[in-house]
Coordinates of C-alpha atoms in Angstrom, one line a residue:
M14 CA 14.6 27.7 -23.2
S15 CA 12.0 25.5 -21.4
A16 CA 11.6 21.8 -21.6
T17 CA 8.4 22.4 -23.6
A18 CA 10.1 24.2 -26.5
P19 CA 8.4 24.3 -29.9
A20 CA 8.9 21.2 -32.1
Q21 CA 11.1 23.1 -34.6
N22 CA 13.7 23.8 -31.9
E23 CA 13.8 20.3 -30.4
S24 CA 17.2 19.5 -32.0
R25 CA 19.1 22.3 -30.3
T26 CA 21.1 21.8 -27.2
L27 CA 19.4 22.0 -23.8
T28 CA 20.7 22.2 -20.2
G29 CA 20.7 19.0 -18.2
A30 CA 17.8 20.4 -16.2
E31 CA 15.8 21.0 -19.3
I32 CA 16.7 17.5 -20.6
V33 CA 15.4 16.0 -17.3
L34 CA 12.0 17.8 -17.7
R35 CA 11.7 16.8 -21.3
A36 CA 12.3 13.2 -20.4
L37 CA 9.7 13.4 -17.6
K38 CA 7.2 14.8 -20.0
E39 CA 7.9 12.0 -22.5
Q40 CA 7.4 9.5 -19.7
G41 CA 3.9 11.0 -19.1
V42 CA 4.7 12.7 -15.8
E43 CA 2.1 15.3 -14.9
V44 CA 3.0 15.8 -11.2
I45 CA 6.2 16.0 -9.2
F46 CA 6.2 16.0 -5.4
G47 CA 9.3 17.7 -4.1
Y48 CA 11.2 20.2 -1.9
P49 CA 13.9 22.5 -3.4
G50 CA 17.5 23.0 -2.3
G51 CA 20.8 24.2 -3.8
A52 CA 21.8 21.2 -5.8
V53 CA 18.4 21.0 -7.7
L54 CA 17.8 24.7 -8.2
P55 CA 18.6 24.3 -12.0
I56 CA 15.6 21.9 -12.2
Y57 CA 13.4 24.2 -10.2
D58 CA 14.4 27.1 -12.5
A59 CA 13.5 25.0 -15.5
L60 CA 10.2 24.0 -13.8
F61 CA 9.4 27.7 -13.4
Q62 CA 9.7 28.2 -17.2
Q63 CA 7.2 25.5 -18.3
N64 CA 3.6 24.6 -17.7
A65 CA 3.5 20.9 -18.7
I66 CA 4.4 19.4 -15.3
R67 CA 2.9 20.5 -12.0
H68 CA 5.0 20.6 -8.9
I69 CA 3.6 20.0 -5.4
L70 CA 5.6 21.5 -2.6
V71 CA 5.6 19.2 0.4
R72 CA 6.9 20.1 3.9
H73 CA 9.3 17.2 4.3
E74 CA 11.1 14.9 1.8
Q75 CA 9.8 11.7 3.4
A76 CA 6.3 13.0 2.8
A77 CA 7.2 13.7 -0.9
V78 CA 7.8 10.0 -1.4
H79 CA 4.7 8.9 0.5
A80 CA 2.6 11.4 -1.5
A81 CA 4.1 10.0 -4.7
E82 CA 3.2 6.5 -3.4
G83 CA -0.4 7.5 -2.9
Y84 CA -0.5 9.0 -6.3
A85 CA 1.0 5.9 -7.9
R86 CA -1.1 3.4 -6.0
S87 CA -4.4 5.2 -6.8
T88 CA -3.6 5.7 -10.5
G89 CA -1.3 2.8 -11.5
K90 CA 1.2 5.4 -12.8
V91 CA 4.8 5.9 -11.7
G92 CA 5.1 8.5 -8.9
C93 CA 7.8 11.1 -9.3
V94 CA 9.8 12.8 -6.6
L95 CA 12.4 15.6 -6.6
V96 CA 14.6 16.3 -3.6
T97 CA 18.0 18.0 -3.1
S98 CA 21.3 16.6 -2.1
G99 CA 22.5 15.5 1.4
P100 CA 19.6 15.7 3.9
G101 CA 17.1 16.0 1.2
A102 CA 18.1 12.6 -0.2
T103 CA 18.5 11.0 3.2
N104 CA 15.1 12.2 4.4
A105 CA 13.6 10.4 1.4
V106 CA 15.1 7.0 2.4
T107 CA 12.2 5.9 4.6
G108 CA 9.7 6.5 1.8
L109 CA 11.9 4.7 -0.6
V110 CA 12.1 1.6 1.6
D111 CA 8.4 1.7 2.1
A112 CA 7.9 1.7 -1.7
L113 CA 10.4 -1.1 -2.1
L114 CA 8.7 -3.4 0.4
D115 CA 5.2 -2.6 -1.0
S116 CA 6.2 -2.8 -4.7
I117 CA 5.3 0.8 -5.6
P118 CA 6.7 2.4 -8.8
I119 CA 8.5 5.6 -7.9
V120 CA 11.3 7.6 -9.6
C121 CA 13.1 9.8 -7.2
L122 CA 15.4 12.5 -8.6
T123 CA 18.0 13.5 -6.1
G124 CA 20.4 16.5 -6.4
Q125 CA 24.1 15.9 -5.8
V126 CA 27.1 18.1 -5.4
P127 CA 29.1 18.8 -8.6
T128 CA 31.0 15.8 -10.0
H129 CA 34.5 17.2 -9.1
L130 CA 33.4 17.5 -5.4
I131 CA 32.0 14.0 -5.0
G132 CA 33.9 12.3 -2.3
N133 CA 35.3 15.5 -0.8
D134 CA 32.7 15.9 2.0
A135 CA 31.4 18.9 0.3
F136 CA 28.5 20.9 1.7
Q137 CA 25.2 18.9 1.7
E138 CA 27.0 15.9 0.2
A139 CA 25.9 12.3 0.9
D140 CA 26.7 9.0 -0.8
T141 CA 23.2 8.8 -2.1
T142 CA 23.7 5.8 -4.4
G143 CA 25.5 4.0 -1.6
I144 CA 22.8 4.8 1.0
T145 CA 19.9 4.0 -1.3
R146 CA 21.3 0.8 -2.9
P147 CA 19.5 -1.5 -0.4
A148 CA 16.5 0.9 -0.3
T149 CA 15.6 0.8 -4.0
K150 CA 15.0 -1.5 -6.8
H151 CA 17.9 0.2 -8.7
N152 CA 19.7 3.5 -8.6
Y153 CA 21.9 5.6 -10.9
L154 CA 24.5 8.3 -10.6
V155 CA 24.7 10.4 -13.8
K156 CA 28.3 11.6 -14.5
R157 CA 28.0 12.4 -18.2
I158 CA 25.4 14.8 -19.9
G159 CA 25.2 12.3 -22.8
D160 CA 23.8 9.6 -20.4
L161 CA 21.2 11.8 -18.8
A162 CA 18.1 11.4 -20.9
R163 CA 18.6 7.7 -21.4
T164 CA 19.1 7.2 -17.6
V165 CA 15.9 8.9 -16.8
H166 CA 14.0 6.8 -19.4
D167 CA 15.7 3.6 -18.0
A168 CA 14.6 4.6 -14.5
F169 CA 10.9 4.8 -15.4
Y170 CA 11.2 1.5 -17.3
V171 CA 12.8 -0.3 -14.3
A172 CA 10.3 1.3 -11.8
R173 CA 7.2 0.0 -13.6
S174 CA 8.4 -3.2 -15.2
G175 CA 8.4 -6.6 -13.5
R176 CA 7.8 -6.2 -9.8
P177 CA 7.4 -2.4 -9.5
G178 CA 9.6 -0.5 -7.1
P179 CA 11.5 2.8 -6.4
V180 CA 14.4 3.9 -8.5
V181 CA 16.8 6.8 -7.6
V182 CA 18.5 9.0 -10.2
D183 CA 21.3 11.0 -8.5
L184 CA 22.0 14.2 -10.5
P185 CA 25.2 16.3 -9.9
K186 CA 24.6 20.0 -10.1
D187 CA 27.2 20.5 -12.9
I188 CA 25.4 17.9 -15.1
L189 CA 22.2 19.9 -14.7
L190 CA 23.9 23.1 -15.9
T191 CA 25.8 21.5 -18.8
Q192 CA 24.5 21.8 -22.3
G193 CA 23.6 18.6 -24.2
T194 CA 21.3 17.1 -26.7
Y195 CA 18.1 15.3 -25.9
E196 CA 17.7 11.6 -26.5
E197 CA 14.2 10.2 -26.9
A198 CA 13.0 7.1 -25.0
P199 CA 14.1 3.9 -26.8
R200 CA 11.4 2.2 -28.7
E201 CA 13.0 -1.2 -28.8
E202 CA 13.1 -3.8 -26.0
H203 CA 15.3 -3.0 -23.1
R204 CA 18.8 -4.4 -23.6
S205 CA 19.2 -6.1 -20.3
Y206 CA 16.2 -6.0 -18.0
R207 CA 13.3 -8.1 -19.5
P208 CA 11.2 -9.6 -16.7
Q209 CA 9.0 -12.6 -17.6
T210 CA 5.4 -11.6 -17.9
R211 CA 3.8 -14.6 -19.8
P212 CA 3.5 -17.7 -17.7
D213 CA 4.8 -21.1 -18.7
A214 CA 2.0 -23.2 -20.2
E215 CA 3.1 -26.4 -18.4
S216 CA 3.0 -24.5 -15.0
I217 CA -0.6 -23.3 -15.8
R218 CA -1.6 -26.9 -16.7
K219 CA -0.2 -28.2 -13.4
A220 CA -2.0 -25.5 -11.5
V221 CA -5.3 -26.2 -13.1
A222 CA -5.0 -29.9 -12.4
L223 CA -4.3 -29.3 -8.7
L224 CA -7.1 -26.8 -8.4
K225 CA -9.7 -28.9 -10.2
G226 CA -8.8 -31.9 -8.0
A227 CA -8.9 -29.9 -4.8
K228 CA -11.4 -30.8 -2.1
R229 CA -10.5 -27.8 0.2
P230 CA -9.1 -25.0 -2.1
V231 CA -8.2 -21.5 -1.1
V232 CA -7.3 -18.5 -3.3
Y233 CA -4.9 -16.2 -1.6
A234 CA -4.5 -12.8 -3.5
G235 CA -2.1 -10.0 -2.7
G236 CA -1.0 -6.6 -3.9
G237 CA 0.7 -8.0 -7.0
V238 CA -2.8 -8.4 -8.5
I239 CA -3.5 -4.8 -7.9
N240 CA -0.1 -3.8 -9.5
A241 CA -1.1 -5.8 -12.6
G242 CA -3.9 -3.3 -13.3
P243 CA -7.7 -3.3 -13.0
E244 CA -8.2 -6.1 -15.5
A245 CA -6.2 -8.4 -13.3
S246 CA -8.7 -7.8 -10.5
E247 CA -11.6 -8.4 -12.8
L248 CA -10.0 -11.7 -14.0
L249 CA -9.4 -12.8 -10.4
T250 CA -13.1 -12.1 -9.6
E251 CA -14.1 -14.1 -12.7
F252 CA -12.0 -17.1 -11.7
V253 CA -13.0 -17.2 -8.1
R254 CA -16.7 -17.1 -9.0
M255 CA -16.3 -19.6 -11.8
A256 CA -14.5 -22.0 -9.6
N257 CA -16.6 -21.2 -6.5
M258 CA -13.6 -21.1 -4.2
P259 CA -13.1 -19.1 -1.0
C260 CA -10.9 -16.0 -1.5
T261 CA -8.8 -14.3 1.1
N262 CA -6.7 -11.1 0.6
T263 CA -3.5 -9.8 2.2
L264 CA -3.5 -6.4 3.8
M265 CA -2.0 -5.0 0.6
G266 CA -4.5 -6.9 -1.6
L267 CA -7.7 -5.5 -0.1
G268 CA -10.1 -4.4 -2.8
V269 CA -8.7 -6.8 -5.4
F270 CA -11.8 -9.0 -4.8
P271 CA -15.1 -7.5 -3.8
A272 CA -15.6 -7.5 0.0
S273 CA -19.3 -8.0 -0.4
D274 CA -19.0 -11.2 -2.4
P275 CA -20.0 -14.2 -0.3
R276 CA -16.8 -16.0 -1.5
F277 CA -14.7 -13.4 0.3
I278 CA -13.6 -14.8 3.7
G279 CA -11.8 -11.7 4.8
M280 CA -8.2 -10.6 5.3
L281 CA -5.8 -13.2 6.6
G282 CA -2.7 -13.0 8.8
M283 CA -1.9 -11.5 12.2
H284 CA -5.2 -9.6 12.5
G285 CA -7.1 -11.6 9.9
T286 CA -10.4 -13.4 10.4
V287 CA -10.7 -16.8 11.9
E288 CA -12.3 -18.2 8.8
A289 CA -9.4 -16.9 6.6
N290 CA -6.7 -18.2 8.8
L291 CA -8.3 -21.6 9.5
A292 CA -9.1 -22.1 5.8
M293 CA -5.5 -21.4 5.0
H294 CA -4.4 -23.9 7.7
G295 CA -6.9 -26.6 6.6
C296 CA -6.8 -26.3 2.8
D297 CA -5.5 -29.0 0.6
V298 CA -4.6 -26.7 -2.3
M299 CA -3.5 -23.1 -1.9
F300 CA -3.3 -20.8 -4.9
N301 CA -1.2 -17.7 -4.0
I302 CA -1.2 -15.0 -6.6
G303 CA 0.6 -11.7 -6.2
A304 CA 1.6 -12.2 -2.5
R305 CA 5.0 -13.0 -1.0
F306 CA 4.2 -15.2 2.0
D307 CA 5.0 -12.3 4.4
D308 CA 5.6 -13.3 8.0
R309 CA 2.5 -11.4 9.2
V310 CA 0.5 -13.8 7.1
T311 CA 2.3 -17.1 7.7
G312 CA 3.0 -16.9 11.4
R313 CA 5.5 -19.6 12.4
L314 CA 6.7 -21.0 9.1
N315 CA 7.1 -24.6 10.1
A316 CA 3.4 -24.7 11.0
F317 CA 2.0 -22.8 8.0
S318 CA -0.7 -24.6 6.0
P319 CA 1.1 -27.9 6.6
G320 CA -1.1 -30.2 4.6
S321 CA -1.6 -28.2 1.4
K322 CA -0.2 -28.3 -2.1
K323 CA 0.9 -24.8 -2.9
I324 CA 0.8 -22.9 -6.2
H325 CA 2.6 -19.6 -6.2
A326 CA 2.2 -17.1 -9.1
D327 CA 4.5 -14.1 -8.9
I328 CA 6.2 -11.8 -11.4
D329 CA 9.3 -11.8 -9.2
P330 CA 11.0 -15.2 -9.4
S331 CA 13.1 -14.4 -6.3
N332 CA 9.9 -14.4 -4.2
I333 CA 9.1 -18.0 -5.1
N334 CA 10.4 -20.6 -2.6
K335 CA 12.0 -17.7 -0.6
N336 CA 9.9 -18.1 2.5
V337 CA 7.6 -21.1 1.8
K338 CA 8.5 -24.0 -0.4
V339 CA 5.8 -24.5 -3.2
D340 CA 4.8 -27.3 -5.4
V341 CA 3.9 -25.4 -8.6
P342 CA 5.8 -22.1 -9.3
V343 CA 4.3 -19.8 -11.9
V344 CA 6.4 -16.8 -13.0
G345 CA 4.4 -14.1 -14.7
D346 CA 2.3 -11.0 -14.6
A347 CA -0.8 -11.6 -12.4
G348 CA -3.2 -10.5 -15.2
Q349 CA -1.6 -12.8 -17.8
V350 CA -1.4 -15.7 -15.3
L351 CA -5.1 -15.3 -14.5
R352 CA -6.1 -15.0 -18.2
A353 CA -4.1 -18.2 -19.0
L354 CA -5.5 -20.0 -16.0
I355 CA -9.1 -19.2 -17.0
E356 CA -8.5 -20.3 -20.5
A357 CA -6.9 -23.6 -19.4
W358 CA -9.6 -24.2 -16.8
K359 CA -12.3 -23.9 -19.4
A360 CA -10.4 -26.1 -21.9
D361 CA -9.9 -28.9 -19.3
D362 CA -12.5 -31.6 -19.2
A363 CA -12.0 -32.6 -15.6
E364 CA -14.8 -31.9 -13.1
Q365 CA -14.5 -30.4 -9.7
D366 CA -15.5 -32.5 -6.7
R367 CA -18.7 -30.6 -6.0
E368 CA -19.6 -32.6 -2.9
A369 CA -16.2 -32.1 -1.3
L370 CA -16.4 -28.4 -2.2
A371 CA -19.8 -28.1 -0.6
N372 CA -18.6 -29.7 2.6
W373 CA -15.6 -27.3 2.6
W374 CA -17.9 -24.3 2.3
K375 CA -20.1 -25.7 5.1
R376 CA -17.0 -25.9 7.3
I377 CA -15.9 -22.3 6.4
D378 CA -19.4 -21.1 7.1
E379 CA -19.2 -22.6 10.6
W380 CA -16.0 -20.7 11.2
R381 CA -17.6 -17.5 9.7
A382 CA -20.7 -17.9 12.0
K383 CA -18.5 -17.3 15.0
D384 CA -18.3 -13.7 13.9
C385 CA -14.8 -13.1 15.1
L386 CA -15.0 -9.3 14.4
R387 CA -18.0 -8.9 16.6
Y388 CA -17.9 -6.0 19.1
E389 CA -20.4 -4.3 21.4
Q390 CA -21.1 -0.6 21.2
S391 CA -23.0 0.4 24.3
G392 CA -23.0 3.4 26.4
S393 CA -21.3 6.7 25.6
I394 CA -17.7 5.5 25.0
I395 CA -16.9 5.2 21.3
K396 CA -15.6 1.8 20.3
P397 CA -13.0 2.3 17.5
Q398 CA -14.5 -0.6 15.5
H399 CA -17.8 1.2 15.6
A400 CA -16.2 4.5 14.5
V401 CA -14.7 2.8 11.4
K402 CA -17.9 0.9 10.6
R403 CA -20.0 4.0 10.7
L404 CA -17.4 5.9 8.6
Y405 CA -17.7 3.1 6.0
E406 CA -21.5 3.1 6.1
L407 CA -21.8 6.9 5.9
T408 CA -19.3 7.2 3.1
R409 CA -21.3 4.6 1.1
E410 CA -24.4 6.6 1.9
S411 CA -22.8 9.8 0.5
G412 CA -22.4 8.0 -2.9
R413 CA -19.0 9.6 -3.5
E414 CA -16.0 7.7 -4.8
T415 CA -13.9 7.1 -1.7
F416 CA -10.2 6.5 -1.2
I417 CA -8.8 5.5 2.2
S418 CA -5.2 5.9 3.4
T419 CA -4.0 5.0 6.9
E420 CA -1.2 5.6 9.2
V421 CA 0.2 2.5 11.1
G422 CA -1.1 0.8 14.2
Q423 CA -4.4 -0.4 15.7
H424 CA -6.5 2.1 13.6
Q425 CA -4.9 0.6 10.5
M426 CA -6.0 -2.9 11.4
W427 CA -9.5 -1.8 12.3
A428 CA -9.7 0.0 9.0
A429 CA -8.7 -3.2 7.2
Q430 CA -11.2 -5.2 9.2
Y431 CA -14.3 -2.9 9.1
F432 CA -14.0 -0.8 5.9
G433 CA -15.1 -2.9 2.9
F434 CA -13.4 -2.4 -0.4
E435 CA -15.2 -3.3 -3.7
K436 CA -12.5 -2.2 -6.1
P437 CA -8.7 -2.1 -6.2
N438 CA -6.6 1.1 -5.9
R439 CA -8.9 2.5 -3.2
W440 CA -6.8 1.4 -0.2
M441 CA -3.4 3.0 0.6
T442 CA -1.5 1.7 3.5
S443 CA 2.0 0.9 4.6
G444 CA 2.3 -2.9 4.7
G445 CA 5.9 -4.2 4.6
L446 CA 7.6 -1.3 6.5
G447 CA 4.8 -0.3 8.7
T448 CA 5.6 3.4 8.4
M449 CA 4.0 5.7 10.9
G450 CA 3.4 9.0 9.2
Y451 CA 2.5 7.4 5.8
G452 CA -1.2 8.2 5.6
L453 CA -1.5 12.0 5.5
P454 CA 1.0 12.6 2.7
A455 CA -0.3 9.5 0.8
A456 CA -3.8 11.0 1.1
A457 CA -2.5 14.3 -0.4
G458 CA -1.0 12.4 -3.3
V459 CA -4.3 10.6 -3.9
Q460 CA -6.3 13.8 -3.7
I461 CA -4.0 15.4 -6.3
A462 CA -4.7 12.5 -8.6
H463 CA -8.4 12.5 -7.9
P464 CA -9.5 16.0 -7.1
D465 CA -13.2 15.3 -6.9
A466 CA -13.0 12.2 -4.8
L467 CA -13.5 11.8 -1.1
V468 CA -10.1 11.0 0.4
I469 CA -9.9 10.0 4.1
D470 CA -6.8 9.3 6.2
I471 CA -7.8 6.9 9.0
A472 CA -5.2 7.8 11.6
G473 CA -4.0 7.4 15.2
E474 CA -3.1 10.3 17.4
A475 CA 0.5 9.2 17.6
S476 CA 1.0 8.3 13.9
I477 CA -0.6 11.5 12.6
L478 CA 2.0 13.6 14.4
M479 CA 4.8 12.0 12.5
N480 CA 4.1 14.0 9.3
I481 CA 1.5 16.6 10.6
Q482 CA 3.4 19.3 8.8
E483 CA 1.7 18.1 5.6
M484 CA -1.4 19.9 6.7
G485 CA 0.4 22.9 5.3
T486 CA 0.5 21.1 1.9
L487 CA -3.2 20.6 2.1
A488 CA -3.8 24.2 2.9
Q489 CA -1.5 25.5 0.1
Y490 CA -3.1 23.4 -2.6
R491 CA -6.7 23.5 -1.1
L492 CA -6.8 19.7 -0.9
P493 CA -10.0 18.6 0.9
V494 CA -8.4 15.6 2.6
K495 CA -10.2 14.4 5.7
V496 CA -8.1 13.1 8.7
F497 CA -10.2 10.7 10.9
I498 CA -8.2 10.2 14.1
L499 CA -9.0 7.3 16.4
N500 CA -7.6 9.0 19.5
N501 CA -7.0 6.6 22.4
E502 CA -4.1 8.7 23.8
Y503 CA -1.7 5.7 23.4
M504 CA 0.6 4.3 20.8
G505 CA -2.2 1.7 20.6
M506 CA -0.5 -1.3 19.1
V507 CA 2.5 -0.9 21.3
R508 CA 0.2 -0.7 24.3
Q509 CA -1.7 -3.8 23.1
W510 CA 1.6 -5.8 22.8
Q511 CA 2.7 -4.6 26.2
E512 CA -0.6 -5.7 27.8
L513 CA -0.7 -9.1 26.2
L514 CA 3.0 -10.0 25.9
H515 CA 4.8 -7.9 28.5
G516 CA 2.8 -8.1 31.7
S517 CA 0.9 -4.8 31.1
R518 CA 4.1 -2.8 31.6
Y519 CA 3.2 0.3 29.5
S520 CA 6.7 1.5 29.0
E521 CA 6.6 4.9 27.1
S522 CA 3.5 4.1 25.1
Y523 CA 1.2 6.8 26.7
S524 CA 1.0 10.1 24.9
A525 CA 1.1 12.6 27.8
A526 CA 1.1 15.9 25.9
L527 CA -1.2 15.7 22.9
P528 CA -2.2 18.8 21.0
D529 CA -5.7 20.0 20.8
F530 CA -6.4 18.6 17.3
V531 CA -9.3 21.0 16.7
K532 CA -7.1 24.0 17.3
L533 CA -4.3 22.4 15.4
A534 CA -6.6 22.0 12.4
E535 CA -7.6 25.6 12.6
S536 CA -4.0 26.7 12.8
F537 CA -3.5 25.0 9.4
H538 CA -6.5 26.7 7.9
A539 CA -8.6 23.5 8.1
R540 CA -11.8 22.5 9.9
G541 CA -11.5 20.9 13.3
L542 CA -14.2 18.5 14.7
R543 CA -14.4 16.3 17.8
A544 CA -16.6 13.5 19.0
T545 CA -16.3 12.5 22.7
D546 CA -19.6 10.6 23.0
A547 CA -21.1 7.9 20.8
S548 CA -24.1 10.0 20.2
Q549 CA -22.0 12.7 18.5
L550 CA -20.2 10.3 16.1
D551 CA -22.6 10.2 13.1
D552 CA -23.0 14.0 13.1
V553 CA -19.2 14.6 13.1
I554 CA -18.7 12.1 10.3
R555 CA -21.4 13.7 8.2
E556 CA -20.1 17.2 8.8
M557 CA -16.6 16.0 7.9
I558 CA -17.7 14.5 4.6
A559 CA -19.8 17.5 3.7
H560 CA -17.1 20.2 4.5
P561 CA -15.5 21.4 1.2
G562 CA -12.0 21.7 2.6
P563 CA -9.5 19.8 4.7
V564 CA -10.8 18.5 8.1
I565 CA -9.3 16.9 11.2
A566 CA -11.9 14.9 13.1
D567 CA -10.7 13.9 16.5
I568 CA -12.6 10.8 17.5
C569 CA -12.0 10.0 21.2
V570 CA -12.3 6.2 21.5
D571 CA -12.0 3.6 24.2
Q572 CA -8.4 3.6 25.4
K573 CA -8.4 -0.1 26.4
E574 CA -9.7 -1.6 23.2
N575 CA -7.5 -4.2 21.5
V576 CA -7.4 -5.5 17.9
F577 CA -8.7 -9.1 17.6
P578 CA -8.2 -11.7 16.3
M579 CA -4.5 -11.6 16.9
I580 CA -1.7 -14.1 16.1
P581 CA 1.0 -13.5 18.7
S582 CA 4.5 -13.1 17.5
G583 CA 6.1 -16.5 17.1
A584 CA 2.8 -18.4 17.0
A585 CA 1.4 -20.4 14.2
H586 CA -1.2 -18.9 11.9
N587 CA -3.9 -21.1 13.4
E588 CA -3.1 -20.0 16.9
M589 CA -5.2 -16.9 17.4
I590 CA -6.1 -14.9 20.4
L591 CA -9.8 -13.8 20.2
G592 CA -11.7 -11.0 21.9
A593 CA -13.6 -11.5 25.1
G594 CA -16.6 -13.7 24.6
Q595 CA -15.7 -14.8 21.1
A596 CA -13.9 -18.1 21.8
G597 CA -16.9 -20.2 22.6
G598 CA -17.8 -22.9 20.2
V599 CA -14.8 -22.7 17.9
A600 CA -13.1 -26.2 17.8
G601 CA -9.9 -26.3 19.7
V602 CA -10.2 -23.1 21.7
T603 CA -8.4 -23.0 25.0
D604 CA -9.6 -21.2 28.1
E605 CA -7.3 -18.3 27.2
G606 CA -9.2 -17.7 24.0
R607 CA -6.5 -19.2 21.7
V608 CA -7.7 -21.1 18.7
L609 CA -5.8 -24.4 18.1
V610 CA -6.8 -26.5 15.0

């Protein structure tokens, strides 16, 4: 009997595997990313006998989680993963930690040895709940068939509620084979986990008072606003425009505020813009919504925005005052916080200091005029910045809805700097964990969710090899993902740090035996393209976009190019190293190109 049995038979007993699938269907799951093995074969057998849920066979369990992350981030739904016991579960751990740090809702179903063998070092046994406890928001080990359906329902509730995150449900094989009755998802409020979503009115009042009285305000928005849904991004845009305040985004928050809006001052942090970092340093009131004061944003904590009053709105109360002490904490869902803030702002009779605000914008525009992302494309060698900028411009020219994923490294930062995002949920990248190998499987997950969209993985030649086997997934499911490799033959960010911080001692950062990516693409039934000269770049990008199937485009770029601006490790966020020729005229810049304000 399948999990999609006729309604008149719903009361009869089902196997545990069928109960799992019925619970997934009730939770709205349409796609599972997984890889079979002995402990989960009962679920795979039940999948074979139904048509409600589609299964995508990846080539590695880590990739299954990243694909589910891409699916979740681009849709706002919970991503679903199915892996077997032992190595299947342990291979998924990197993806689970990635989802935990970036607040991505994932439910990962892991197989387990039969209950009577747990703890006996049985074949393909691992202590999955022990291993994944620090890697997940929560996890479960199901030992009774009567607990199975309720546990799956709980897992989805926990994954998507409050601060989203990954949840593991460990399923012993005997539980999957045992007969039981199905229990529908509870309709009442969860008995123990009830995260606060509505902000406290007094906190909102204090926030409005600070912001209206600010002479040098900054709005600092992160991925939490994206997690709150599209309406939250619309409300953020409404508030920033209404209050005429500068807005900066974290790496995870790109797209939450339109990049083309003149109030957007760019990404902040280690490779953020001069205007964003100096505005954060010089502001008198900072409004942080949906960001966690990550170390890549703050730089040295004791020098971070030292003169500002800080408002921090976050759905996770444990994030508040964890890294940076704030003056006005606001606990709540980002969308509800912004709605309450706008209402309170309009109801408040106090006026902003328009003259001070105009002077603040004048100062920001002076920083912006330094054009810290300026680069020079001349001659035949392709500058990586130019490659990303032309990719951005030609995708816009195509008129297609575009989603971007990245691997991790220099190419990731260039993508963040030069590819403008107007909407949320179009940018998939590994922020907190910095997982090389994330981008290709994430792009596959995005393409599954958006079959008609243009999905591009901006990659490095080192990162792409971490999960290159997922080209097989693209081939099997005819997913037209485009892989755009900025190939400098180095682990680029490692090489950059070695050059700037370790006396140019390039220890093990050169890739001495790279594959021919064109032939590699062809071996995976994809199209391979290559640009070695700047004159070839546009034609390769256009051909990549136009091709109806998967493509690997090998873009051979300047090997010596570095990502600037850059805040060195251990420096303050107003101490930036700029590119050659960019330091002149910025107040407080040393001869070495470091900005000191």
